[in-house]
Amino acid sequence: METAFIHTPLGVAKLIGDSNGLSEIKVTDAEETITTKIPQNLKIAAEQLQQYFAGTRNNFDFNLNPKGTDFQKRVWEALLLIPYGKTVSYMDLSKTLGDVKAIRAVAAANGKNPLWIVVPCHRVIGSDGSLTGYAGGLHRKKWLLDHENPVKQQSLF
């Protein structure tokens, strides 16, 4: 496995992967040792993430290789179907996967998503529209949703 570090508006992102694809993205507030050399296997992912944060990219097309159970991978694949700028509820996601009773398992798998942003778990919200649970912190989830849907209601006054 190779690693690369990039600065983002939400902290330092550590990319982990190999020739099979990106397997993990970790984000931290701590300043990691940032190296300017990005391994060849991670260059496309690093470039596309930087484009996403610059507002010039809304989808990713590099290889993914997350580690997880078959169920978790099914949930993560369903997350990839949520369009940029849109949200779904945990209940909606459970229905997509064919079992509304699996909502807690779906939420748990969502929380174990190792590919922050790329597999858009931040687009899953509570049934009442609330920003519920996000491994990266609710402030990051709010930032990502605002970034993807920048149109704001204008004030009349």
PDB file of C-alpha atoms in Angstrom:
ATOM      1  CA  MET A   1       0.000   0.000   0.000  1.00  0.00           C
ATOM      2  CA  GLU A   2       1.113   3.501  -0.814  1.00  0.00           C
ATOM      3  CA  THR A   3       0.093   6.754   0.837  1.00  0.00           C
ATOM      4  CA  ALA A   4      -0.236  10.359  -0.202  1.00  0.00           C
ATOM      5  CA  PHE A   5      -1.293  13.445   1.706  1.00  0.00           C
ATOM      6  CA  ILE A   6      -3.227  16.391   0.297  1.00  0.00           C
ATOM      7  CA  HIS A   7      -4.510  19.566   1.874  1.00  0.00           C
ATOM      8  CA  THR A   8      -8.275  20.063   1.720  1.00  0.00           C
ATOM      9  CA  PRO A   9     -10.560  22.755   3.126  1.00  0.00           C
ATOM     10  CA  LEU A  10     -11.581  20.178   5.741  1.00  0.00           C
ATOM     11  CA  GLY A  11      -8.162  19.056   6.910  1.00  0.00           C
ATOM     12  CA  VAL A  12      -5.362  16.887   5.636  1.00  0.00           C
ATOM     13  CA  ALA A  13      -6.515  13.879   3.615  1.00  0.00           C
ATOM     14  CA  LYS A  14      -4.408  10.745   3.701  1.00  0.00           C
ATOM     15  CA  LEU A  15      -4.964   8.600   0.609  1.00  0.00           C
ATOM     16  CA  ILE A  16      -4.114   4.901   0.820  1.00  0.00           C
ATOM     17  CA  GLY A  17      -4.102   2.559  -2.133  1.00  0.00           C
ATOM     18  CA  ASP A  18      -2.173   0.540  -4.667  1.00  0.00           C
ATOM     19  CA  SER A  19      -2.402  -0.560  -8.296  1.00  0.00           C
ATOM     20  CA  ASN A  20      -5.820  -2.133  -7.555  1.00  0.00           C
ATOM     21  CA  GLY A  21      -7.279   1.230  -6.576  1.00  0.00           C
ATOM     22  CA  LEU A  22      -7.881   3.605  -3.706  1.00  0.00           C
ATOM     23  CA  SER A  23      -8.763   1.700  -0.541  1.00  0.00           C
ATOM     24  CA  GLU A  24      -9.009   4.415   2.100  1.00  0.00           C
ATOM     25  CA  ILE A  25      -9.163   8.139   2.695  1.00  0.00           C
ATOM     26  CA  LYS A  26      -8.619   9.456   6.205  1.00  0.00           C
ATOM     27  CA  VAL A  27      -9.117  13.101   7.092  1.00  0.00           C
ATOM     28  CA  THR A  28      -7.660  14.738  10.132  1.00  0.00           C
ATOM     29  CA  ASP A  29      -7.354  18.174  11.660  1.00  0.00           C
ATOM     30  CA  ALA A  30      -3.763  17.397  12.591  1.00  0.00           C
ATOM     31  CA  GLU A  31      -1.029  18.536  10.273  1.00  0.00           C
ATOM     32  CA  GLU A  32       0.481  15.338   8.940  1.00  0.00           C
ATOM     33  CA  THR A  33       3.852  15.266   7.312  1.00  0.00           C
ATOM     34  CA  ILE A  34       2.921  16.408   3.847  1.00  0.00           C
ATOM     35  CA  THR A  35       5.093  15.048   1.091  1.00  0.00           C
ATOM     36  CA  THR A  36       5.007  16.664  -2.298  1.00  0.00           C
ATOM     37  CA  LYS A  37       5.635  13.365  -4.080  1.00  0.00           C
ATOM     38  CA  ILE A  38       2.424  11.509  -4.784  1.00  0.00           C
ATOM     39  CA  PRO A  39       2.857   7.866  -5.825  1.00  0.00           C
ATOM     40  CA  GLN A  40       1.791   7.136  -9.405  1.00  0.00           C
ATOM     41  CA  ASN A  41      -1.024   4.831  -8.219  1.00  0.00           C
ATOM     42  CA  LEU A  42      -2.591   7.698  -6.242  1.00  0.00           C
ATOM     43  CA  LYS A  43      -2.074  10.633  -8.640  1.00  0.00           C
ATOM     44  CA  ILE A  44      -5.452  10.441 -10.367  1.00  0.00           C
ATOM     45  CA  ALA A  45      -7.291  10.172  -7.033  1.00  0.00           C
ATOM     46  CA  ALA A  46      -5.339  13.126  -5.579  1.00  0.00           C
ATOM     47  CA  GLU A  47      -5.968  15.249  -8.673  1.00  0.00           C
ATOM     48  CA  GLN A  48      -9.684  14.445  -8.791  1.00  0.00           C
ATOM     49  CA  LEU A  49     -10.144  15.167  -5.066  1.00  0.00           C
ATOM     50  CA  GLN A  50      -8.422  18.534  -5.516  1.00  0.00           C
ATOM     51  CA  GLN A  51     -10.717  19.255  -8.476  1.00  0.00           C
ATOM     52  CA  TYR A  52     -13.737  18.317  -6.339  1.00  0.00           C
ATOM     53  CA  PHE A  53     -12.708  20.802  -3.651  1.00  0.00           C
ATOM     54  CA  ALA A  54     -12.051  23.461  -6.303  1.00  0.00           C
ATOM     55  CA  GLY A  55     -15.630  22.983  -7.514  1.00  0.00           C
ATOM     56  CA  THR A  56     -14.653  21.720 -10.978  1.00  0.00           C
ATOM     57  CA  ARG A  57     -15.517  18.014 -10.500  1.00  0.00           C
ATOM     58  CA  ASN A  58     -18.680  16.339  -9.252  1.00  0.00           C
ATOM     59  CA  ASN A  59     -17.888  12.675  -9.893  1.00  0.00           C
ATOM     60  CA  PHE A  60     -14.874  10.393  -9.643  1.00  0.00           C
ATOM     61  CA  ASP A  61     -13.660   7.855 -12.148  1.00  0.00           C
ATOM     62  CA  PHE A  62     -10.665   6.116 -10.632  1.00  0.00           C
ATOM     63  CA  ASN A  63     -10.506   2.560  -9.309  1.00  0.00           C
ATOM     64  CA  LEU A  64     -11.818   1.886  -5.816  1.00  0.00           C
ATOM     65  CA  ASN A  65     -10.684  -1.011  -3.673  1.00  0.00           C
ATOM     66  CA  PRO A  66     -12.290  -0.632  -0.229  1.00  0.00           C
ATOM     67  CA  LYS A  67     -11.947  -3.359   2.369  1.00  0.00           C
ATOM     68  CA  GLY A  68     -15.172  -4.492   4.013  1.00  0.00           C
ATOM     69  CA  THR A  69     -17.781  -7.206   4.311  1.00  0.00           C
ATOM     70  CA  ASP A  70     -19.994  -8.121   1.373  1.00  0.00           C
ATOM     71  CA  PHE A  71     -22.899  -6.277   3.034  1.00  0.00           C
ATOM     72  CA  GLN A  72     -20.807  -3.149   3.611  1.00  0.00           C
ATOM     73  CA  LYS A  73     -19.685  -3.200  -0.017  1.00  0.00           C
ATOM     74  CA  ARG A  74     -23.328  -3.451  -1.151  1.00  0.00           C
ATOM     75  CA  VAL A  75     -24.168  -0.379   0.939  1.00  0.00           C
ATOM     76  CA  TRP A  76     -21.159   1.519  -0.417  1.00  0.00           C
ATOM     77  CA  GLU A  77     -22.137   0.620  -3.986  1.00  0.00           C
ATOM     78  CA  ALA A  78     -25.628   1.997  -3.288  1.00  0.00           C
ATOM     79  CA  LEU A  79     -24.055   5.231  -2.004  1.00  0.00           C
ATOM     80  CA  LEU A  80     -22.366   5.678  -5.361  1.00  0.00           C
ATOM     81  CA  LEU A  81     -25.832   5.972  -6.941  1.00  0.00           C
ATOM     82  CA  ILE A  82     -26.725   9.114  -4.962  1.00  0.00           C
ATOM     83  CA  PRO A  83     -26.338  12.035  -7.384  1.00  0.00           C
ATOM     84  CA  TYR A  84     -24.053  14.966  -6.646  1.00  0.00           C
ATOM     85  CA  GLY A  85     -25.953  17.694  -4.800  1.00  0.00           C
ATOM     86  CA  LYS A  86     -28.741  15.328  -3.679  1.00  0.00           C
ATOM     87  CA  THR A  87     -29.451  13.598  -0.392  1.00  0.00           C
ATOM     88  CA  VAL A  88     -31.317  10.473   0.657  1.00  0.00           C
ATOM     89  CA  SER A  89     -32.417   9.239   4.054  1.00  0.00           C
ATOM     90  CA  TYR A  90     -31.146   6.114   5.763  1.00  0.00           C
ATOM     91  CA  MET A  91     -34.637   4.691   5.197  1.00  0.00           C
ATOM     92  CA  ASP A  92     -34.408   5.449   1.450  1.00  0.00           C
ATOM     93  CA  LEU A  93     -31.038   3.729   1.331  1.00  0.00           C
ATOM     94  CA  SER A  94     -32.440   0.687   3.151  1.00  0.00           C
ATOM     95  CA  LYS A  95     -35.300   0.516   0.629  1.00  0.00           C
ATOM     96  CA  THR A  96     -32.825   0.743  -2.251  1.00  0.00           C
ATOM     97  CA  LEU A  97     -31.041  -2.257  -0.775  1.00  0.00           C
ATOM     98  CA  GLY A  98     -34.339  -4.138  -0.492  1.00  0.00           C
ATOM     99  CA  ASP A  99     -34.828  -4.330   3.284  1.00  0.00           C
ATOM    100  CA  VAL A 100     -36.348  -1.435   5.245  1.00  0.00           C
ATOM    101  CA  LYS A 101     -35.748  -3.369   8.464  1.00  0.00           C
ATOM    102  CA  ALA A 102     -31.997  -3.240   7.857  1.00  0.00           C
ATOM    103  CA  ILE A 103     -31.857   0.501   8.520  1.00  0.00           C
ATOM    104  CA  ARG A 104     -29.509   0.178  11.523  1.00  0.00           C
ATOM    105  CA  ALA A 105     -27.179  -2.188   9.652  1.00  0.00           C
ATOM    106  CA  VAL A 106     -27.213   0.157   6.666  1.00  0.00           C
ATOM    107  CA  ALA A 107     -26.407   3.118   8.913  1.00  0.00           C
ATOM    108  CA  ALA A 108     -23.566   1.151  10.544  1.00  0.00           C
ATOM    109  CA  ALA A 109     -22.122   0.190   7.145  1.00  0.00           C
ATOM    110  CA  ASN A 110     -22.459   3.800   6.025  1.00  0.00           C
ATOM    111  CA  GLY A 111     -20.420   4.841   9.060  1.00  0.00           C
ATOM    112  CA  LYS A 112     -17.667   2.348   8.174  1.00  0.00           C
ATOM    113  CA  ASN A 113     -17.221   3.747   4.660  1.00  0.00           C
ATOM    114  CA  PRO A 114     -13.438   4.041   4.190  1.00  0.00           C
ATOM    115  CA  LEU A 115     -13.655   6.262   1.098  1.00  0.00           C
ATOM    116  CA  TRP A 116     -14.749   9.620   2.441  1.00  0.00           C
ATOM    117  CA  ILE A 117     -16.262  11.926  -0.224  1.00  0.00           C
ATOM    118  CA  VAL A 118     -15.631   9.540  -3.135  1.00  0.00           C
ATOM    119  CA  VAL A 119     -18.252   7.103  -1.826  1.00  0.00           C
ATOM    120  CA  PRO A 120     -20.651   9.860  -0.746  1.00  0.00           C
ATOM    121  CA  CYS A 121     -21.873   8.767   2.681  1.00  0.00           C
ATOM    122  CA  HIS A 122     -22.206  12.481   3.527  1.00  0.00           C
ATOM    123  CA  ARG A 123     -25.284  12.549   1.263  1.00  0.00           C
ATOM    124  CA  VAL A 124     -27.258  10.349   3.667  1.00  0.00           C
ATOM    125  CA  ILE A 125     -29.363  12.272   6.173  1.00  0.00           C
ATOM    126  CA  GLY A 126     -32.072  11.555   8.714  1.00  0.00           C
ATOM    127  CA  SER A 127     -35.677  11.032   7.540  1.00  0.00           C
ATOM    128  CA  ASP A 128     -36.538  14.412   9.059  1.00  0.00           C
ATOM    129  CA  GLY A 129     -33.793  16.132   7.047  1.00  0.00           C
ATOM    130  CA  SER A 130     -31.392  16.356   9.975  1.00  0.00           C
ATOM    131  CA  LEU A 131     -27.659  15.912   9.622  1.00  0.00           C
ATOM    132  CA  THR A 132     -27.178  12.720  11.543  1.00  0.00           C
ATOM    133  CA  GLY A 133     -23.954  10.869  12.180  1.00  0.00           C
ATOM    134  CA  TYR A 134     -20.842  11.374  10.128  1.00  0.00           C
ATOM    135  CA  ALA A 135     -17.528   9.769  10.972  1.00  0.00           C
ATOM    136  CA  GLY A 136     -15.707  12.907   9.812  1.00  0.00           C
ATOM    137  CA  GLY A 137     -17.787  15.128  12.082  1.00  0.00           C
ATOM    138  CA  LEU A 138     -21.044  16.927  11.386  1.00  0.00           C
ATOM    139  CA  HIS A 139     -19.207  20.174  10.567  1.00  0.00           C
ATOM    140  CA  ARG A 140     -17.529  18.381   7.642  1.00  0.00           C
ATOM    141  CA  LYS A 141     -20.810  16.803   6.505  1.00  0.00           C
ATOM    142  CA  LYS A 142     -22.485  20.220   6.493  1.00  0.00           C
ATOM    143  CA  TRP A 143     -19.564  21.736   4.581  1.00  0.00           C
ATOM    144  CA  LEU A 144     -19.680  18.963   1.945  1.00  0.00           C
ATOM    145  CA  LEU A 145     -23.444  19.281   1.451  1.00  0.00           C
ATOM    146  CA  ASP A 146     -23.158  23.073   1.171  1.00  0.00           C
ATOM    147  CA  HIS A 147     -20.250  22.666  -1.261  1.00  0.00           C
ATOM    148  CA  GLU A 148     -22.328  20.369  -3.463  1.00  0.00           C
ATOM    149  CA  ASN A 149     -25.437  22.544  -3.330  1.00  0.00           C
ATOM    150  CA  PRO A 150     -24.180  26.143  -3.206  1.00  0.00           C
ATOM    151  CA  VAL A 151     -27.458  27.783  -4.294  1.00  0.00           C
ATOM    152  CA  LYS A 152     -28.775  29.637  -1.292  1.00  0.00           C
ATOM    153  CA  GLN A 153     -32.179  31.174  -0.701  1.00  0.00           C
ATOM    154  CA  GLN A 154     -31.837  34.900  -1.274  1.00  0.00           C
ATOM    155  CA  SER A 155     -33.128  37.223   1.361  1.00  0.00           C
ATOM    156  CA  LEU A 156     -35.861  39.636   0.357  1.00  0.00           C
ATOM    157  CA  PHE A 157     -34.447  42.311   2.649  1.00  0.00           C
TER     158      PHE A 157
END
